[in-house]
Coordinates of C-alpha atoms in Angstrom, one line a residue:
M1 CA -27.3 -3.5 -13.0
D2 CA -24.3 -5.8 -13.4
R3 CA -23.9 -8.5 -10.7
K4 CA -20.6 -8.8 -8.9
R5 CA -19.1 -11.3 -6.5
T6 CA -16.1 -11.0 -4.1
V7 CA -13.0 -13.0 -4.9
H8 CA -10.3 -13.4 -2.3
Q9 CA -6.6 -13.7 -3.3
L10 CA -3.4 -14.0 -1.3
D11 CA -0.8 -11.2 -1.6
T12 CA 2.6 -10.6 -0.2
P13 CA 2.5 -9.0 3.3
Y14 CA 5.6 -6.9 2.5
S15 CA 5.8 -3.6 0.8
T16 CA 6.0 -3.8 -3.0
V17 CA 9.1 -2.5 -4.7
Q18 CA 8.3 0.4 -7.0
W19 CA 10.2 1.7 -10.0
P20 CA 12.2 4.9 -9.4
Q21 CA 10.3 8.0 -10.5
V22 CA 12.0 9.7 -13.4
S23 CA 10.5 12.8 -15.0
H24 CA 9.7 12.9 -18.7
E25 CA 12.3 15.6 -19.2
D26 CA 15.0 13.5 -17.5
Q27 CA 14.1 10.5 -19.6
E28 CA 14.5 12.5 -22.8
T29 CA 17.9 13.8 -21.6
I30 CA 19.1 10.3 -20.8
L31 CA 17.9 9.0 -24.2
E32 CA 19.8 11.9 -25.9
L33 CA 23.0 11.0 -24.0
L34 CA 22.6 7.3 -25.1
C35 CA 21.5 7.7 -28.7
S36 CA 22.2 11.2 -30.0
P37 CA 25.5 12.9 -30.9
W38 CA 26.7 15.2 -28.1
L39 CA 28.6 17.5 -30.5
T40 CA 28.4 18.2 -34.2
N41 CA 29.9 15.4 -36.3
S42 CA 30.4 13.2 -33.3
S43 CA 28.8 9.8 -32.6
S44 CA 26.5 8.9 -29.8
L45 CA 27.5 6.5 -27.0
L46 CA 25.9 3.5 -28.6
S47 CA 26.3 4.2 -32.3
P48 CA 29.9 2.8 -32.5
L49 CA 28.5 -0.6 -31.4
G50 CA 25.8 -0.3 -34.1
H51 CA 28.3 0.8 -36.8
H52 CA 30.5 -2.2 -36.0
R53 CA 27.6 -4.7 -36.1
R54 CA 26.2 -3.3 -39.4
S55 CA 29.7 -3.2 -41.0
F56 CA 31.2 -6.5 -40.0
I57 CA 28.5 -8.8 -38.6
S58 CA 26.0 -10.4 -40.9
P59 CA 22.4 -10.7 -39.7
S60 CA 21.4 -14.3 -38.8
K61 CA 19.5 -16.1 -41.5
G62 CA 18.8 -19.3 -39.6
K63 CA 20.5 -22.5 -38.8
R64 CA 20.4 -23.9 -42.4
A65 CA 22.1 -20.8 -43.8
K66 CA 24.7 -21.1 -41.1
R67 CA 25.5 -24.7 -42.0
R68 CA 25.8 -23.8 -45.7
K69 CA 28.1 -20.9 -44.9
R70 CA 30.3 -23.3 -42.8
K71 CA 30.6 -25.8 -45.7
G72 CA 31.5 -23.0 -48.1
A73 CA 34.1 -21.6 -45.7
E74 CA 35.9 -24.9 -45.8
T75 CA 36.8 -24.4 -49.4
D76 CA 37.7 -20.7 -49.1
T77 CA 41.4 -20.0 -48.7
A78 CA 41.2 -16.3 -47.8
V79 CA 39.1 -15.1 -44.9
D80 CA 38.6 -11.4 -44.2
A81 CA 39.6 -10.5 -40.7
V82 CA 36.9 -8.8 -38.6
P83 CA 38.3 -6.0 -36.5
P84 CA 37.5 -6.2 -32.8
A85 CA 34.4 -4.5 -31.4
P86 CA 34.7 -1.1 -29.7
E87 CA 36.0 -1.2 -26.1
L88 CA 32.5 -0.2 -24.9
A89 CA 31.1 -3.6 -26.0
K90 CA 32.9 -5.3 -23.0
H91 CA 30.9 -3.1 -20.6
V92 CA 27.4 -3.4 -22.1
D93 CA 24.9 -6.2 -21.8
L94 CA 21.8 -6.4 -23.9
G95 CA 18.5 -8.1 -23.4
L96 CA 16.3 -9.0 -20.4
A97 CA 17.7 -12.5 -20.0
S98 CA 21.3 -11.5 -20.2
I99 CA 20.9 -8.7 -17.7
S100 CA 18.8 -10.8 -15.3
R101 CA 21.5 -13.5 -15.2
S102 CA 24.2 -10.9 -14.6
L103 CA 22.2 -9.4 -11.7
E104 CA 21.8 -12.8 -10.2
R105 CA 25.6 -13.4 -10.4
I106 CA 26.7 -10.1 -8.9
P107 CA 27.0 -11.4 -5.3
A108 CA 29.1 -14.4 -6.5
E109 CA 31.2 -12.2 -8.8
I110 CA 32.1 -9.8 -6.0
S111 CA 33.1 -12.7 -3.6
D112 CA 35.1 -14.4 -6.4
E113 CA 36.9 -11.1 -7.3
S114 CA 35.5 -11.4 -10.9
P115 CA 37.1 -9.0 -13.4
L116 CA 33.6 -7.8 -14.4
E117 CA 32.4 -4.7 -12.7
P118 CA 28.8 -4.5 -11.5
Y119 CA 26.3 -2.5 -13.3
A120 CA 26.2 1.3 -12.9
V121 CA 22.9 1.7 -14.7
V122 CA 20.2 -0.6 -16.1
F123 CA 17.9 0.9 -18.8
V124 CA 14.6 -0.7 -19.5
A125 CA 12.0 0.3 -22.2
R126 CA 8.8 -0.4 -20.3
S127 CA 6.4 0.9 -22.9
G128 CA 4.8 -1.5 -25.4
Q129 CA 5.5 -4.8 -23.5
P130 CA 3.8 -6.7 -20.7
S131 CA 4.9 -5.8 -17.2
A132 CA 5.6 -9.5 -16.6
F133 CA 8.7 -9.2 -18.7
H134 CA 10.4 -6.5 -16.5
S135 CA 8.5 -6.4 -13.2
H136 CA 11.4 -8.3 -11.5
F137 CA 14.0 -5.7 -12.2
P138 CA 13.4 -3.4 -9.2
Q139 CA 13.8 -6.3 -6.7
M140 CA 16.9 -7.7 -8.5
V141 CA 18.6 -4.3 -8.8
A142 CA 18.0 -3.5 -5.2
V143 CA 19.3 -6.9 -4.0
A144 CA 22.4 -6.6 -6.3
S145 CA 23.1 -3.1 -4.9
K146 CA 23.0 -4.5 -1.4
S147 CA 25.7 -7.0 -2.4
V148 CA 28.2 -4.3 -3.3
P149 CA 28.5 -2.2 -0.1
G150 CA 30.7 0.9 -0.4
R151 CA 29.7 1.5 -4.0
Q152 CA 27.1 3.6 -5.6
P153 CA 23.7 1.8 -5.8
I154 CA 22.8 0.5 -9.2
R155 CA 20.4 2.9 -10.9
L156 CA 17.3 1.6 -12.7
V157 CA 15.9 3.8 -15.4
G158 CA 12.5 2.8 -16.8
F159 CA 11.5 4.6 -20.0
S160 CA 7.8 5.2 -20.1
A161 CA 7.8 6.5 -23.6
A162 CA 8.3 4.2 -26.6
C163 CA 12.0 4.1 -27.4
E164 CA 12.8 0.6 -28.5
E165 CA 13.1 1.6 -32.1
R166 CA 15.5 4.4 -31.2
L167 CA 17.7 2.1 -29.1
S168 CA 17.7 -0.7 -31.7
S169 CA 18.7 1.7 -34.4
S170 CA 21.7 3.0 -32.4
L171 CA 22.8 -0.6 -31.6
G172 CA 22.2 -2.0 -35.1
I173 CA 20.0 -4.9 -33.9
P174 CA 16.3 -5.6 -34.8
R175 CA 15.0 -5.1 -31.2
V176 CA 16.2 -4.3 -27.8
S177 CA 14.3 -3.5 -24.6
S178 CA 17.0 -3.3 -22.0
I179 CA 20.6 -2.3 -21.7
G180 CA 23.0 -2.9 -18.8
L181 CA 25.9 -0.5 -18.5
R182 CA 28.8 -1.6 -16.2
E183 CA 30.8 0.6 -13.9
G184 CA 33.8 2.2 -15.4
A185 CA 32.6 1.9 -19.0
P186 CA 34.6 4.3 -21.3
Q187 CA 33.0 7.6 -22.4
T188 CA 30.1 7.2 -20.0
K189 CA 31.0 9.6 -17.2
A190 CA 28.6 12.3 -18.2
L191 CA 25.7 9.9 -18.6
V192 CA 26.3 8.0 -15.4
E193 CA 26.7 11.3 -13.4
F194 CA 23.5 12.7 -14.8
V195 CA 21.6 9.5 -14.0
R196 CA 22.9 9.4 -10.4
E197 CA 21.9 13.0 -9.9
H198 CA 18.4 12.7 -11.2
V199 CA 17.4 9.0 -10.6
P200 CA 17.1 7.8 -7.0
P201 CA 18.2 4.3 -6.0
V202 CA 15.6 1.6 -5.8
D203 CA 13.8 1.7 -2.5
M204 CA 13.3 -1.9 -1.1
S205 CA 11.7 -1.2 2.3
W206 CA 10.5 -4.8 2.8
F207 CA 14.2 -5.8 3.1
Q208 CA 14.3 -3.8 6.3
E209 CA 10.9 -5.2 7.4
V210 CA 12.3 -8.8 7.1
K211 CA 15.4 -7.9 9.1
G212 CA 13.2 -6.5 11.9
G213 CA 12.1 -10.0 12.7
Q214 CA 8.5 -9.0 13.4
F215 CA 5.5 -11.2 12.5
I216 CA 3.5 -9.9 9.6
E217 CA 0.1 -11.3 9.0
T218 CA -0.9 -12.8 5.7
K219 CA -2.4 -10.2 3.3
I220 CA -5.7 -11.2 1.8
N221 CA -7.1 -9.0 -0.9
A222 CA -10.9 -8.9 -1.6
V223 CA -11.6 -8.0 -5.2
E224 CA -15.1 -7.5 -6.7
V225 CA -15.4 -9.0 -10.1
P226 CA -18.4 -9.0 -12.5
V227 CA -20.5 -12.2 -12.8
G228 CA -21.0 -13.3 -16.3
T229 CA -24.4 -14.4 -17.6
K230 CA -25.2 -18.1 -17.3
K231 CA -25.3 -19.9 -20.6
Q232 CA -28.5 -21.7 -21.3
K233 CA -28.3 -25.4 -22.1
I234 CA -29.4 -26.3 -25.6
C235 CA -31.5 -29.4 -25.7

């Protein structure tokens, strides 16, 4: 019989913030609206961004290649003009770090009357990556939503199925695990309305617990862990 011992660990006394529950069918519909053509011979919402990137933006080959290209450009007299990115690009943020920074800045942007609109929806591919990378999103989205009263709460969609490859292919980049879609983005009305109808806002009950001003005792967890075999000393 395996020996076990009890280990005590401190935990937050407040209620944990859970990801909104989204059914598998609704997740598939949201992915279809993001990545698949809505009508025959039409493009998906994200595909124009991927088409522009593949057509006019060369993949990065490192700093040395960039320096060589810069030296060669000094001798070139004609430079091909790159057309501007689709209008949607101004309303879309990609990557965990970029979206996290934007969520942090939302209270300041609202008070400073920034031209940037807050997010309407944040999409995160949770499958296939450690939870430490995205576990902060429910709290950050909930706090950011509290900073914009009078508006629809920011919706957080966590995809449980593997979909990074599908999102990356639509955007024309090697890898993407999160997408932030800002309020008022062009051609997103159907997607945003569907998400708001089928995905509830993030519930942050501990925020109300803190405002109540009641003392909450420290939470101590008692966890039983197996005891490993003691190594024998070799004389």
